[in-house]
Amino acid sequence: MSILDGLLQGFAVALTVHNVAWCFVGVFLGTIIGILPGLGPAATIALLLPLTYDMEPTGGIIMLAGIYYGAKYGGSTTSILLNMPGEASSVATCIDGYQMAKAGRAGPALGIAAIASFIAGTIGVLALTLIAPPIAAFALSFSSPEYFALMCLGLSLVVLLGGDSMVKGLLSLFVGLWLAGIGTDIFTAQSRFTFGTPALLDGLDFMVIAIGVFAISEVLATAEERGQARAIPVPRGIRNLLPSLAELKACRFAFLNGSVVGFIVGVLPGAGSSIASFIAYGIEKAVSRHPERFGNGAPEGVAAPEGANNADSGGALVPLLTLGIPGGGTTAILLSALIVWGIRPGPLMITESPDVFWGLVASMYIGNVILLILNLPLVPLFAQLLRVPVWLLLPIVLGISLVGAYAVSGSLLDVWLLAGFGLLGYLMNRLGFPAAPLILGFVLGDGMERAIRQSLMMSQGDLSILVSRPISATMLGLSLLILALPLLRWRRTRQATALGE
Amino acid sequence: MRRMPLIGLLSVSLVALATPALAEFKPTKPIELVVHGAPGSGPDTFGRAIVDALDKENLLPVRVQINNKTGGSGQTAMSYVVENAGDDHMLAVFTMLWLSNPLTVKEANATIHEMTPVARLVLEPALIVTKADSPYETLQDFIDAAKEKPGQLKQSGGSITARDNIMRQILMAETDTDWVFISFPGGGERLAALLGGHVDLLMMEPQEVGEQVRAGSVRVLAQVNDKRLPEYADVPTLKEAGFDVPNVPQGRGLVAPPTMSEDAVAYYVDVLRRMSETPTWKAFLDRNQMDQAFAGPEDTKAFFDSFVADMRVVLTAAGVEIIR
């Protein structure tokens, strides 16, 4: 069966009234849980799974997948408005999204996030439609050395996220890397930095750290500026509710960059969507002609990571649907859902259950359109949230953050940790330490350590495994280049000033 | 409303009249089922299957609520169960992690041996597989190759305290060979490492790897089970393949808090025994290719003890530090 036949057949399945309805239910629920921090798509799908046992499989998977990619849309809302990441994948969006909101451009930031999500989400599905089997084969050629190189590429971005002082950026990064080391080491079954606390055996939760250093520290900083009635100006007039043409034009490359990076990283079972969004953000800043605007409310800084985390869901479905290999928690649950319905997810699924595969793929085109229609009109509505006076807004943010942290694993320790990280974030902010490198280090640290140890076990301790494999060598070279970038730029500006004189 | 307790009392006394002698236990409030994984994880899915079967088959007069006590690689849930000593309305799903963790983890100060064993419900067989285009046609081929190139062949798997590494240690000791074990946290990554040709061997539950077998992308060398699984009738068990080693079991079932009353234990054992025979439960086992392996409290305790004793020997041989 050709791809076109399959897709047409898929649309025939997905466009039935009840499947469109299930798609709507899924993406709607996804948007909501995306907005709420703490409750992630994985937990939601697991909780809803028993209700879908008796559903027809195509409708069921269409709905559950809708929750999965719908959550990526919703995640940006609180990142932009409150500096509070709703999902792990939308942390990078906080960096410029919240700055845009502070400059009175909350509406355009939300609009750009929605448009970037739509474009990249659709490109991700398009890639899933066209090149799923070959790209799955490519994903298998990725192993530990390649993952290590990918994480190095991610870490090298610190020079771009670091702000003014490279020393402070690196310190922040190292704290993040150390935090990632807390927990049980899978290779030796020994615990590290747990200080005898059993609750730390699984390590720290990403959301607790992210909400702490972003949202709580912001609440503290805002509370300190008591004199002002409102921290964030309320957008007024239609021009401040939608992105301008110039802003959209500036984001052209970011949309594409986010789509490609998100999809490729999504396909790799060992990566994750927060890595995708950070890498897309870093690349965007690296190639930008105005890197100084990043971190101060650059629209590209919203478009790239938001695009990446949406294209990522299309990518993550590639190994799941073509090989039966789940890349992360949410796709693992989708896999178990398919088994419950009697579908056998694996290399034979596309030929044996074409209705389910193509129906799902087609529904994702529809879902992305629904999400855009659903989210764009919500922009003005959400922007009005900023009308809430500070004395009321701050306690609400604090409350949602606490509940979100508690919801992660139902443990009070997480709430204390949240408070601790909030304080840490506040102090870092006061002393001029950027928070983004800390998060980056935490996201990459664990996987990076694992990948290098796995690589060395594969090669019996020979480090040359990292450079003798072409993909890994290329990425390591690229990270060296990024590390050298500030140096090159510095030389160029020096030459320019010298010439000017 | 004030009449309610009276009616309750009346019905209790009626039940007492109907079943003489034994002061029988009946749950009077919702039962809390503790699982150590997040919603959607292995233990959680298993717990929800139990709830589903009890519900559909109407085996309990009260509801069962899942409580996901995640974190601490199972330790948070275990401590919680131990803290609730004497609670007759609490059960918990155990996996082999509950047995192996306290052996190597210093912080694991609540152990399964303090809890009340209730029932083992299933045993999971495993398949030893290699990539379809690998040169190894039998497990013996692989062992021979490992003997020729000591320390160079690779197996992907989970934590070093997990069953796949224990089986590797036993096989290596039995055949005097040595190959590398590389830990990957997720099952998908372990499988991807094999399919991509980055490792040579993988041991996995049939549910996880079955589709790859059917698609012909992996070759099954042996099965870790006492008898051949119907779906893999042409694959030898370890013993049949010429390796006279114990099959390290992977079991799941339920335990209760310490000092649960004997009546309550007897009640739950009876309910679970009946549940394990229902079509709903059997359909779950079929779907997940698990073996029906119901065992009462005494047998479950014996199962724990023998597993831990074996683990001690194997882990010590592997050079892992045993804490307790």
Short mmCIF file of C-alpha atoms in Angstrom, two decimals, chain A residues 33-475:
data_model
loop_
_atom_site.label_atom_id
_atom_site.label_comp_id
_atom_site.label_asym_id
_atom_site.label_seq_id
_atom_site.Cartn_x
_atom_site.Cartn_y
_atom_site.Cartn_z
CA ILE A 33 -3.46 19.16 31.71
CA GLY A 34 -0.69 20.88 29.79
CA ILE A 35 -1.63 24.10 31.52
CA LEU A 36 -1.66 22.50 34.97
CA PRO A 37 1.83 21.87 36.29
CA GLY A 38 2.41 18.57 38.04
CA LEU A 39 -0.25 16.58 36.24
CA GLY A 40 1.49 15.31 33.13
CA PRO A 41 0.19 13.49 30.05
CA ALA A 42 1.63 10.14 31.21
CA ALA A 43 -0.35 10.09 34.46
CA THR A 44 -3.50 11.37 32.76
CA ILE A 45 -3.44 8.72 30.05
CA ALA A 46 -2.80 6.00 32.63
CA LEU A 47 -5.74 7.16 34.73
CA LEU A 48 -8.07 7.32 31.73
CA LEU A 49 -6.90 4.01 30.30
CA PRO A 50 -9.45 1.81 32.14
CA LEU A 51 -12.27 3.93 30.68
CA THR A 52 -11.07 3.15 27.18
CA TYR A 53 -10.93 -0.66 27.58
CA ASP A 54 -14.26 -1.11 25.86
CA MET A 55 -13.65 1.54 23.23
CA GLU A 56 -12.97 0.76 19.63
CA PRO A 57 -9.12 0.81 19.35
CA THR A 58 -8.85 3.48 16.66
CA GLY A 59 -11.01 5.94 18.57
CA GLY A 60 -9.17 5.08 21.77
CA ILE A 61 -5.66 5.64 20.45
CA ILE A 62 -6.79 8.80 18.66
CA MET A 63 -8.02 10.21 21.96
CA LEU A 64 -5.05 9.12 24.09
CA ALA A 65 -2.53 10.37 21.52
CA GLY A 66 -4.51 13.64 21.45
CA ILE A 67 -3.84 14.05 25.17
CA TYR A 68 -0.16 13.41 24.52
CA TYR A 69 0.44 16.05 21.86
CA GLY A 70 -2.28 18.38 23.16
CA ALA A 71 -0.39 18.71 26.45
CA LYS A 72 2.56 20.14 24.56
CA TYR A 73 0.36 23.00 23.33
CA GLY A 74 -0.95 23.83 26.77
CA GLY A 75 2.43 23.68 28.47
CA SER A 76 3.53 27.03 27.10
CA THR A 77 0.65 29.04 28.60
CA THR A 78 1.84 29.21 32.21
CA SER A 79 5.47 29.35 31.09
CA ILE A 80 4.77 32.60 29.29
CA LEU A 81 2.30 34.18 31.70
CA LEU A 82 3.67 33.12 35.07
CA ASN A 83 7.20 31.82 34.41
CA MET A 84 5.81 28.48 35.60
CA PRO A 85 6.53 25.57 33.23
CA GLY A 86 3.42 23.42 32.85
CA GLU A 87 5.36 20.47 31.42
CA ALA A 88 9.01 19.47 31.39
CA SER A 89 9.15 20.24 27.68
CA SER A 90 8.15 23.88 28.09
CA VAL A 91 10.92 24.98 30.45
CA ALA A 92 12.93 26.52 27.62
CA THR A 93 9.86 28.54 26.64
CA CYS A 94 9.99 30.35 30.00
CA ILE A 95 13.27 32.04 29.16
CA ASP A 96 12.00 34.38 26.46
CA GLY A 97 8.26 33.84 26.79
CA TYR A 98 8.06 35.37 30.24
CA GLN A 99 10.29 38.26 29.22
CA MET A 100 7.90 38.99 26.36
CA ALA A 101 5.01 38.96 28.80
CA LYS A 102 6.89 41.35 31.08
CA ALA A 103 7.27 43.70 28.14
CA GLY A 104 3.51 43.69 27.62
CA ARG A 105 3.68 41.22 24.74
CA ALA A 106 2.05 38.24 26.47
CA GLY A 107 -0.56 37.96 23.75
CA PRO A 108 1.92 37.76 20.87
CA ALA A 109 4.05 35.28 22.83
CA LEU A 110 1.06 32.99 23.36
CA GLY A 111 0.09 33.42 19.72
CA ILE A 112 3.57 32.58 18.49
CA ALA A 113 3.65 29.53 20.77
CA ALA A 114 0.36 28.32 19.31
CA ILE A 115 1.42 28.94 15.73
CA ALA A 116 4.85 27.36 16.25
CA SER A 117 3.14 24.37 17.86
CA PHE A 118 0.81 24.04 14.91
CA ILE A 119 3.47 24.34 12.23
CA ALA A 120 5.97 22.04 13.92
CA GLY A 121 3.30 19.61 15.06
CA THR A 122 2.07 19.32 11.48
CA ILE A 123 5.57 19.00 10.04
CA GLY A 124 6.26 16.29 12.64
CA VAL A 125 3.19 14.34 11.52
CA LEU A 126 4.13 14.89 7.88
CA ALA A 127 7.55 13.39 8.57
CA LEU A 128 5.90 10.54 10.46
CA THR A 129 3.72 9.93 7.39
CA LEU A 130 6.47 10.05 4.81
CA ILE A 131 9.68 8.74 6.31
CA ALA A 132 8.76 6.69 9.41
CA PRO A 133 10.40 3.35 8.45
CA PRO A 134 13.75 4.74 7.18
CA ILE A 135 14.07 7.20 10.05
CA ALA A 136 13.36 4.38 12.52
CA ALA A 137 16.31 2.50 11.06
CA PHE A 138 18.40 5.64 11.54
CA ALA A 139 17.30 5.83 15.18
CA LEU A 140 18.61 2.31 15.76
CA SER A 141 22.06 3.29 14.55
CA PHE A 142 22.12 5.70 17.50
CA SER A 143 23.61 4.17 20.58
CA SER A 144 25.38 5.27 23.74
CA PRO A 145 28.35 7.03 22.06
CA GLU A 146 25.94 9.00 19.87
CA TYR A 147 23.78 9.87 22.87
CA PHE A 148 26.85 11.07 24.72
CA ALA A 149 27.76 13.28 21.77
CA LEU A 150 24.20 14.59 21.59
CA MET A 151 24.29 15.48 25.29
CA CYS A 152 27.66 17.20 24.78
CA LEU A 153 26.07 19.22 22.02
CA GLY A 154 23.33 20.11 24.48
CA LEU A 155 25.81 21.07 27.22
CA SER A 156 27.85 23.22 24.89
CA LEU A 157 24.77 25.41 24.55
CA VAL A 158 25.54 26.72 28.02
CA VAL A 159 27.80 29.30 26.41
CA LEU A 160 24.67 30.60 24.71
CA LEU A 161 22.38 30.40 27.72
CA GLY A 162 24.92 31.74 30.14
CA GLY A 163 24.16 35.44 30.13
CA ASP A 164 26.93 37.94 30.73
CA SER A 165 29.32 36.00 32.90
CA MET A 166 30.64 32.72 31.60
CA VAL A 167 31.94 31.78 35.05
CA LYS A 168 28.53 32.20 36.62
CA GLY A 169 26.89 30.27 33.80
CA LEU A 170 29.32 27.37 34.24
CA LEU A 171 28.85 27.32 38.03
CA SER A 172 25.12 27.14 37.55
CA LEU A 173 25.60 24.32 35.04
CA PHE A 174 27.76 22.33 37.44
CA VAL A 175 25.19 22.61 40.20
CA GLY A 176 22.67 21.22 37.74
CA LEU A 177 24.98 18.35 36.81
CA TRP A 178 25.54 17.55 40.48
CA LEU A 179 21.80 17.57 41.20
CA ALA A 180 21.36 15.07 38.37
CA GLY A 181 23.77 12.73 40.16
CA ILE A 182 21.53 12.38 43.21
CA GLY A 183 19.83 8.99 43.45
CA THR A 184 20.59 5.34 42.78
CA ASP A 185 23.30 4.53 40.29
CA ILE A 186 21.89 1.90 37.93
CA PHE A 187 25.31 0.38 37.16
CA THR A 188 26.32 -0.40 40.73
CA ALA A 189 23.00 -0.21 42.61
CA GLN A 190 24.67 2.24 45.02
CA SER A 191 22.96 5.40 46.19
CA ARG A 192 24.63 8.78 45.84
CA PHE A 193 24.07 12.05 47.73
CA THR A 194 20.87 10.77 49.32
CA PHE A 195 22.05 11.56 52.87
CA GLY A 196 20.24 8.46 54.08
CA THR A 197 16.87 9.68 52.83
CA PRO A 198 15.02 6.84 51.08
CA ALA A 199 12.78 9.33 49.25
CA LEU A 200 15.83 10.56 47.31
CA LEU A 201 16.73 7.11 45.94
CA ASP A 202 15.02 7.90 42.63
CA GLY A 203 16.71 11.28 42.42
CA LEU A 204 15.12 14.70 42.25
CA ASP A 205 12.12 15.40 40.08
CA PHE A 206 12.67 17.72 37.17
CA MET A 207 9.38 19.57 37.67
CA VAL A 208 10.18 20.37 41.30
CA ILE A 209 13.44 22.02 40.34
CA ALA A 210 12.00 23.81 37.31
CA ILE A 211 8.96 25.21 39.14
CA GLY A 212 11.20 26.18 42.06
CA VAL A 213 13.89 28.10 40.23
CA PHE A 214 11.50 29.66 37.74
CA ALA A 215 8.07 30.23 39.27
CA ILE A 216 8.78 30.44 43.01
CA SER A 217 11.83 32.63 42.61
CA GLU A 218 9.78 34.95 40.39
CA VAL A 219 7.03 35.11 43.01
CA LEU A 220 9.62 36.07 45.62
CA ALA A 221 11.19 38.69 43.36
CA THR A 222 7.80 40.19 42.50
CA ALA A 223 6.71 40.24 46.12
CA GLU A 224 9.81 42.20 46.91
CA GLU A 225 8.81 45.00 44.54
CA ARG A 226 5.82 45.79 46.70
CA GLY A 227 5.51 49.35 45.54
CA GLN A 228 4.34 48.51 42.07
CA ALA A 229 0.75 47.54 41.64
CA ARG A 230 1.36 45.14 38.81
CA ALA A 231 4.45 43.27 37.72
CA ILE A 232 3.31 42.52 34.19
CA PRO A 233 1.49 45.06 32.07
CA VAL A 234 -1.87 43.93 30.77
CA PRO A 235 -1.86 43.80 27.00
CA ARG A 236 -4.26 46.35 25.56
CA GLY A 237 -5.71 46.58 22.09
CA ILE A 238 -5.83 44.00 19.34
CA ARG A 239 -2.27 44.80 18.28
CA ASN A 240 -0.94 43.60 21.57
CA LEU A 241 -2.98 40.41 21.52
CA LEU A 242 -1.70 38.86 18.32
CA PRO A 243 1.84 38.58 17.00
CA SER A 244 2.76 41.22 14.44
CA LEU A 245 3.79 40.34 10.92
CA ALA A 246 7.35 41.39 11.68
CA GLU A 247 7.48 39.03 14.65
CA LEU A 248 6.15 36.13 12.60
CA LYS A 249 8.67 36.89 9.91
CA ALA A 250 11.46 36.88 12.47
CA CYS A 251 10.30 33.42 13.53
CA ARG A 252 10.40 31.88 10.03
CA PHE A 253 13.60 30.00 10.65
CA ALA A 254 12.67 29.17 14.23
CA PHE A 255 9.53 27.35 13.09
CA LEU A 256 11.56 25.19 10.73
CA ASN A 257 14.44 24.71 13.14
CA GLY A 258 12.07 23.63 15.92
CA SER A 259 10.31 21.21 13.61
CA VAL A 260 13.45 19.49 12.37
CA VAL A 261 15.30 19.35 15.69
CA GLY A 262 12.17 18.28 17.56
CA PHE A 263 11.36 15.50 15.15
CA ILE A 264 14.88 14.07 15.00
CA VAL A 265 15.44 14.15 18.76
CA GLY A 266 11.92 12.76 19.24
CA VAL A 267 12.71 9.73 17.12
CA LEU A 268 15.62 8.75 19.41
CA PRO A 269 14.34 6.51 22.20
CA GLY A 270 16.98 7.68 24.69
CA ALA A 271 16.53 11.46 24.42
CA GLY A 272 13.43 13.41 25.48
CA SER A 273 11.39 16.44 24.57
CA SER A 274 13.01 18.79 27.09
CA ILE A 275 16.36 18.07 25.41
CA ALA A 276 14.78 18.81 22.02
CA SER A 277 13.43 22.17 23.10
CA PHE A 278 16.73 23.24 24.70
CA ILE A 279 18.73 22.25 21.63
CA ALA A 280 16.33 24.07 19.30
CA TYR A 281 16.57 27.15 21.52
CA GLY A 282 20.36 26.98 21.50
CA ILE A 283 20.62 26.55 17.75
CA GLU A 284 18.24 29.45 17.25
CA LYS A 285 20.42 31.68 19.38
CA ALA A 286 23.64 30.42 17.81
CA VAL A 287 22.59 31.29 14.27
CA SER A 288 20.72 34.46 15.16
CA ARG A 289 22.01 37.80 13.97
CA HIS A 290 20.82 39.32 17.22
CA PRO A 291 21.82 36.83 19.91
CA GLU A 292 21.71 39.61 22.50
CA ARG A 293 17.91 39.76 22.18
CA PHE A 294 17.59 36.21 23.48
CA GLY A 295 16.71 36.11 27.15
CA ASN A 296 15.14 39.55 26.81
CA GLY A 297 11.98 38.53 25.01
CA ALA A 298 12.94 37.39 21.53
CA PRO A 299 9.94 35.86 19.73
CA GLU A 300 12.26 33.28 18.11
CA GLY A 301 13.15 32.15 21.62
CA VAL A 302 9.54 31.12 22.06
CA ALA A 303 8.95 29.73 18.60
CA ALA A 304 11.96 27.39 18.48
CA PRO A 305 11.45 25.43 21.73
CA GLU A 306 7.65 25.37 21.38
CA GLY A 307 8.01 24.06 17.86
CA ALA A 308 10.55 21.48 18.97
CA ASN A 309 8.44 20.00 21.73
CA ASN A 310 5.50 19.57 19.39
CA ALA A 311 7.45 18.05 16.51
CA ASP A 312 8.91 15.77 19.16
CA SER A 313 5.57 13.99 19.65
CA GLY A 314 5.42 13.10 15.95
CA GLY A 315 8.98 11.83 16.19
CA ALA A 316 8.41 9.81 19.36
CA LEU A 317 5.60 7.92 17.65
CA VAL A 318 7.99 6.67 14.95
CA PRO A 319 9.83 4.01 16.99
CA LEU A 320 6.60 3.21 18.85
CA LEU A 321 4.50 2.52 15.77
CA THR A 322 7.12 1.10 13.43
CA LEU A 323 9.25 -0.92 15.88
CA GLY A 324 7.14 -1.24 19.01
CA ILE A 325 9.84 0.57 20.99
CA PRO A 326 8.60 3.25 23.41
CA GLY A 327 10.99 6.14 23.92
CA GLY A 328 9.60 7.53 27.16
CA GLY A 329 6.95 7.25 29.87
CA THR A 330 4.02 8.51 27.83
CA THR A 331 4.70 6.42 24.75
CA ALA A 332 5.15 3.36 26.99
CA ILE A 333 1.59 3.83 28.22
CA LEU A 334 0.30 4.28 24.68
CA LEU A 335 2.00 0.97 23.91
CA SER A 336 0.28 -0.81 26.78
CA ALA A 337 -3.03 0.72 25.67
CA LEU A 338 -2.59 -0.80 22.21
CA ILE A 339 -1.94 -4.20 23.80
CA VAL A 340 -5.09 -3.91 25.90
CA TRP A 341 -7.14 -3.33 22.74
CA GLY A 342 -5.63 -6.39 21.10
CA ILE A 343 -3.43 -4.47 18.67
CA ARG A 344 0.09 -5.84 18.56
CA PRO A 345 2.45 -2.88 18.41
CA GLY A 346 5.67 -3.89 16.68
CA PRO A 347 7.33 -4.11 13.30
CA LEU A 348 4.22 -5.75 11.80
CA MET A 349 1.65 -3.26 13.06
CA ILE A 350 1.49 -1.04 9.98
CA THR A 351 0.68 -4.00 7.73
CA GLU A 352 -1.56 -5.86 10.19
CA SER A 353 -3.53 -2.93 11.60
CA PRO A 354 -3.38 -0.27 8.89
CA ASP A 355 -6.63 1.26 10.11
CA VAL A 356 -5.18 2.01 13.50
CA PHE A 357 -1.85 3.29 12.21
CA TRP A 358 -3.15 5.45 9.38
CA GLY A 359 -6.23 6.47 11.34
CA LEU A 360 -3.98 7.77 14.12
CA VAL A 361 -1.62 9.55 11.72
CA ALA A 362 -4.52 11.22 9.88
CA SER A 363 -6.15 12.19 13.17
CA MET A 364 -3.00 14.04 14.19
CA TYR A 365 -3.36 16.40 11.22
CA ILE A 366 -6.92 17.03 12.33
CA GLY A 367 -5.88 17.32 15.98
CA ASN A 368 -3.31 19.97 15.22
CA VAL A 369 -5.89 22.05 13.37
CA ILE A 370 -8.34 21.66 16.26
CA LEU A 371 -5.61 22.71 18.70
CA LEU A 372 -4.84 25.84 16.70
CA ILE A 373 -8.52 26.78 16.50
CA LEU A 374 -8.90 25.98 20.19
CA ASN A 375 -5.81 27.84 21.34
CA LEU A 376 -5.74 31.05 19.31
CA PRO A 377 -9.07 32.39 20.62
CA LEU A 378 -7.93 31.48 24.12
CA VAL A 379 -4.95 33.84 23.82
CA PRO A 380 -6.87 37.03 24.68
CA LEU A 381 -8.67 35.17 27.42
CA PHE A 382 -5.48 33.89 29.04
CA ALA A 383 -3.84 37.28 28.59
CA GLN A 384 -6.59 38.72 30.76
CA LEU A 385 -5.25 36.54 33.57
CA LEU A 386 -2.67 39.27 34.02
CA ARG A 387 -5.42 41.67 35.07
CA VAL A 388 -5.54 39.81 38.36
CA PRO A 389 -3.85 42.11 40.87
CA VAL A 390 -0.51 41.00 42.22
CA TRP A 391 -1.74 40.54 45.80
CA LEU A 392 -4.12 37.90 44.46
CA LEU A 393 -2.03 36.47 41.62
CA LEU A 394 1.07 35.66 43.66
CA PRO A 395 -0.70 33.49 46.25
CA ILE A 396 -2.47 31.69 43.40
CA VAL A 397 0.80 30.99 41.61
CA LEU A 398 2.34 29.86 44.87
CA GLY A 399 -0.63 27.60 45.56
CA ILE A 400 -0.62 26.01 42.12
CA SER A 401 3.13 25.48 42.35
CA LEU A 402 2.86 23.75 45.73
CA VAL A 403 0.04 21.53 44.57
CA GLY A 404 1.92 20.79 41.37
CA ALA A 405 5.05 19.76 43.27
CA TYR A 406 3.04 17.62 45.66
CA ALA A 407 1.20 15.97 42.77
CA VAL A 408 4.46 14.73 41.25
CA SER A 409 4.74 11.87 43.72
CA GLY A 410 2.47 12.76 46.61
CA SER A 411 5.41 13.40 48.90
CA LEU A 412 5.83 16.34 51.26
CA LEU A 413 9.57 16.22 50.74
CA ASP A 414 8.98 17.48 47.20
CA VAL A 415 7.18 20.50 48.63
CA TRP A 416 10.14 21.32 50.89
CA LEU A 417 12.50 20.81 47.98
CA LEU A 418 10.35 23.18 45.94
CA ALA A 419 10.69 25.80 48.64
CA GLY A 420 14.44 25.23 48.75
CA PHE A 421 14.84 25.53 45.00
CA GLY A 422 12.62 28.61 45.00
CA LEU A 423 14.98 30.22 47.46
CA LEU A 424 18.00 29.08 45.51
CA GLY A 425 16.50 30.50 42.31
CA TYR A 426 15.80 33.81 44.05
CA LEU A 427 19.36 34.07 45.40
CA MET A 428 20.83 33.14 42.03
CA ASN A 429 18.70 35.81 40.43
CA ARG A 430 19.85 38.45 42.93
CA LEU A 431 23.50 37.50 42.48
CA GLY A 432 23.30 37.39 38.70
CA PHE A 433 23.57 33.62 38.20
CA PRO A 434 21.45 32.46 35.24
CA ALA A 435 18.97 29.67 36.06
CA ALA A 436 18.73 28.12 32.59
CA PRO A 437 22.16 26.40 32.70
CA LEU A 438 21.22 24.74 35.99
CA ILE A 439 18.13 23.24 34.38
CA LEU A 440 20.13 22.27 31.30
CA GLY A 441 22.71 20.50 33.44
CA PHE A 442 20.03 18.65 35.35
CA VAL A 443 18.22 17.56 32.17
CA LEU A 444 21.36 16.29 30.49
CA GLY A 445 23.51 15.19 33.41
CA ASP A 446 21.95 11.83 34.14
CA GLY A 447 21.70 10.66 30.54
CA MET A 448 25.14 11.95 29.74
CA GLU A 449 26.83 10.08 32.58
CA ARG A 450 24.97 6.92 31.63
CA ALA A 451 25.87 7.27 27.96
CA ILE A 452 29.60 7.70 28.57
CA ARG A 453 29.72 4.74 30.96
CA GLN A 454 27.74 2.56 28.54
CA SER A 455 30.04 3.61 25.71
CA LEU A 456 33.15 2.72 27.66
CA MET A 457 31.66 -0.63 28.65
CA MET A 458 31.01 -1.30 24.97
CA SER A 459 34.57 -0.46 24.01
CA GLN A 460 36.29 -2.03 27.04
CA GLY A 461 37.42 1.37 28.22
CA ASP A 462 38.65 2.71 24.88
CA LEU A 463 37.71 6.37 24.52
CA SER A 464 38.21 6.32 20.75
CA ILE A 465 34.70 4.82 20.40
CA LEU A 466 33.44 8.40 20.70
CA VAL A 467 35.26 9.65 17.61
CA SER A 468 35.48 6.51 15.49
CA ARG A 469 31.72 6.51 14.86
CA PRO A 470 30.73 9.13 12.25
CA ILE A 471 27.50 10.44 13.84
CA SER A 472 29.08 10.82 17.24
CA ALA A 473 32.23 12.42 15.80
CA THR A 474 30.17 14.95 13.82
CA MET A 475 28.17 16.00 16.84
#
